[in-house]
Amino acid sequence: MGTSNSKMWLALLALGFVWGSSFILMKMALFDTAGERLFPALDVALGRIAIAGLAMAPLAWTHR
């Protein structure tokens, strides 16, 4: 039972890291180091959704 519990905590930690890092990466995609806007927010959000969709497509394909 300890191994399963450890795996669950590790998965939760990884999920928290991925979820939290998305905010930092979104800010990096929106602005350069001088504070100038690089891309519109909608473009960055659509790109993020597209990448997530491509990453989830194989999982959805195998579970249909």
XYZ file of N, CA and C in Angstrom:
192
model
N 0.823 -1.195 0.000
C 0.000 0.000 0.000
C 0.866 1.258 0.000
N 2.064 1.176 0.556
C 2.940 2.329 0.586
C 3.417 2.748 -0.789
N 3.665 1.766 -1.657
C 4.122 2.081 -3.008
C 3.041 2.790 -3.793
N 1.818 2.313 -3.694
C 0.705 2.941 -4.410
C 0.480 4.361 -3.910
N 0.586 4.550 -2.600
C 0.406 5.873 -2.019
C 1.518 6.816 -2.477
N 2.733 6.303 -2.561
C 3.860 7.118 -3.028
C 3.676 7.521 -4.482
N 3.195 6.591 -5.295
C 2.955 6.899 -6.705
C 1.871 7.958 -6.858
N 0.861 7.888 -6.021
C -0.214 8.879 -6.093
C 0.297 10.262 -5.707
N 1.122 10.329 -4.668
C 1.689 11.613 -4.261
C 2.629 12.165 -5.324
N 3.398 11.291 -5.950
C 4.296 11.716 -7.019
C 3.500 12.228 -8.223
N 2.414 11.543 -8.559
C 1.558 11.997 -9.660
C 0.920 13.343 -9.330
N 0.494 13.523 -8.096
C -0.095 14.794 -7.679
C 0.939 15.915 -7.724
N 2.146 15.634 -7.307
C 3.223 16.618 -7.363
C 3.544 16.997 -8.810
N 3.604 16.007 -9.688
C 3.864 16.277 -11.107
C 2.733 17.095 -11.717
N 1.511 16.760 -11.380
C 0.362 17.509 -11.882
C 0.403 18.953 -11.400
N 0.727 19.168 -10.146
C 0.843 20.525 -9.613
C 1.949 21.313 -10.282
N 3.058 20.647 -10.584
C 4.163 21.316 -11.273
C 3.753 21.737 -12.677
N 3.118 20.838 -13.414
C 2.689 21.158 -14.779
C 1.649 22.267 -14.762
N 0.688 22.182 -13.859
C -0.369 23.191 -13.783
C 0.215 24.547 -13.392
N 1.100 24.575 -12.422
C 1.678 25.836 -11.968
C 2.642 26.447 -12.965
N 3.387 25.603 -13.667
C 4.345 26.140 -14.631
C 3.655 26.742 -15.842
N 2.425 26.372 -16.103
C 1.735 26.930 -17.271
C 1.546 28.437 -17.128
N 1.362 28.927 -15.921
C 1.196 30.368 -15.723
C 2.494 31.118 -16.027
N 3.608 30.552 -15.598
C 4.908 31.171 -15.872
C 5.201 31.149 -17.365
N 4.928 30.023 -17.999
C 5.189 29.906 -19.434
C 4.263 30.806 -20.247
N 3.023 30.986 -19.808
C 2.109 31.896 -20.503
C 2.647 33.325 -20.427
N 3.149 33.729 -19.280
C 3.700 35.075 -19.143
C 4.940 35.238 -20.015
N 5.768 34.206 -20.084
C 6.957 34.268 -20.929
C 6.578 34.345 -22.406
N 5.484 33.705 -22.789
C 5.052 33.738 -24.186
C 4.412 35.070 -24.543
N 3.824 35.744 -23.565
C 3.143 37.011 -23.834
C 4.098 38.192 -23.898
N 5.126 38.207 -23.059
C 5.996 39.377 -22.945
C 7.459 38.981 -23.081
N 8.263 39.869 -23.663
C 9.703 39.642 -23.702
C 10.336 40.236 -22.450
N 11.657 40.220 -22.371
C 12.344 40.683 -21.165
C 12.191 42.182 -20.939
N 11.936 42.945 -22.000
C 11.754 44.395 -21.862
C 10.311 44.757 -21.529
N 9.427 43.772 -21.466
C 8.030 44.038 -21.145
C 7.157 44.307 -22.350
N 7.720 44.173 -23.538
C 6.940 44.379 -24.763
C 6.113 43.129 -25.055
N 4.905 43.345 -25.546
C 4.023 42.223 -25.856
C 4.519 41.506 -27.105
N 4.651 40.184 -27.006
C 5.105 39.378 -28.135
C 3.936 38.869 -28.973
N 2.955 38.274 -28.314
C 1.801 37.693 -28.991
C 0.532 38.136 -28.279
N -0.581 38.206 -29.002
C -1.855 38.474 -28.325
C -2.217 37.310 -27.394
N -2.924 37.627 -26.337
C -3.279 36.606 -25.346
C -4.119 35.492 -25.957
N -5.005 35.833 -26.875
C -5.851 34.813 -27.497
C -5.015 33.825 -28.308
N -4.005 34.310 -29.002
C -3.133 33.417 -29.772
C -2.382 32.451 -28.857
N -1.901 32.944 -27.745
C -1.176 32.090 -26.802
C -2.121 31.054 -26.196
N -3.332 31.477 -25.844
C -4.306 30.544 -25.274
C -4.704 29.477 -26.289
N -4.920 29.875 -27.533
C -5.273 28.897 -28.562
C -4.122 27.929 -28.822
N -2.902 28.427 -28.801
C -1.746 27.549 -28.961
C -1.631 26.552 -27.826
N -1.903 27.014 -26.625
C -1.855 26.135 -25.453
C -2.902 25.035 -25.560
N -4.104 25.395 -25.992
C -5.170 24.410 -26.148
C -4.842 23.432 -27.270
N -4.264 23.937 -28.360
C -3.896 23.062 -29.478
C -2.827 22.053 -29.063
N -1.832 22.508 -28.320
C -0.779 21.599 -27.859
C -1.357 20.553 -26.909
N -2.240 20.972 -26.018
C -2.873 20.025 -25.099
C -3.728 19.016 -25.865
N -4.437 19.486 -26.880
C -5.251 18.581 -27.687
C -4.409 17.544 -28.409
N -3.278 17.978 -28.954
C -2.382 17.034 -29.624
C -1.782 16.032 -28.638
N -1.485 16.499 -27.438
C -0.921 15.607 -26.427
C -1.956 14.598 -25.932
N -3.223 14.994 -25.877
C -4.276 14.114 -25.376
C -4.897 13.233 -26.458
N -4.657 13.534 -27.727
C -5.281 12.790 -28.824
C -4.973 11.291 -28.781
N -3.726 10.867 -28.566
C -3.485 9.416 -28.507
C -4.241 8.734 -27.367
N -4.336 9.397 -26.234
C -5.077 8.827 -25.110
C -6.554 8.702 -25.445
N -7.112 9.731 -26.054
C -8.520 9.683 -26.449
C -8.749 8.620 -27.518
N -7.788 8.463 -28.416
C -7.926 7.488 -29.501
C -7.951 6.059 -28.950
N -7.113 5.778 -27.949
C -7.058 4.423 -27.405
C -8.233 4.111 -26.487
N -8.908 5.111 -25.964
C -10.023 4.891 -25.037
C -11.385 5.163 -25.670
N -11.471 5.099 -26.974
C -12.767 5.394 -27.605
C -13.655 4.223 -27.656
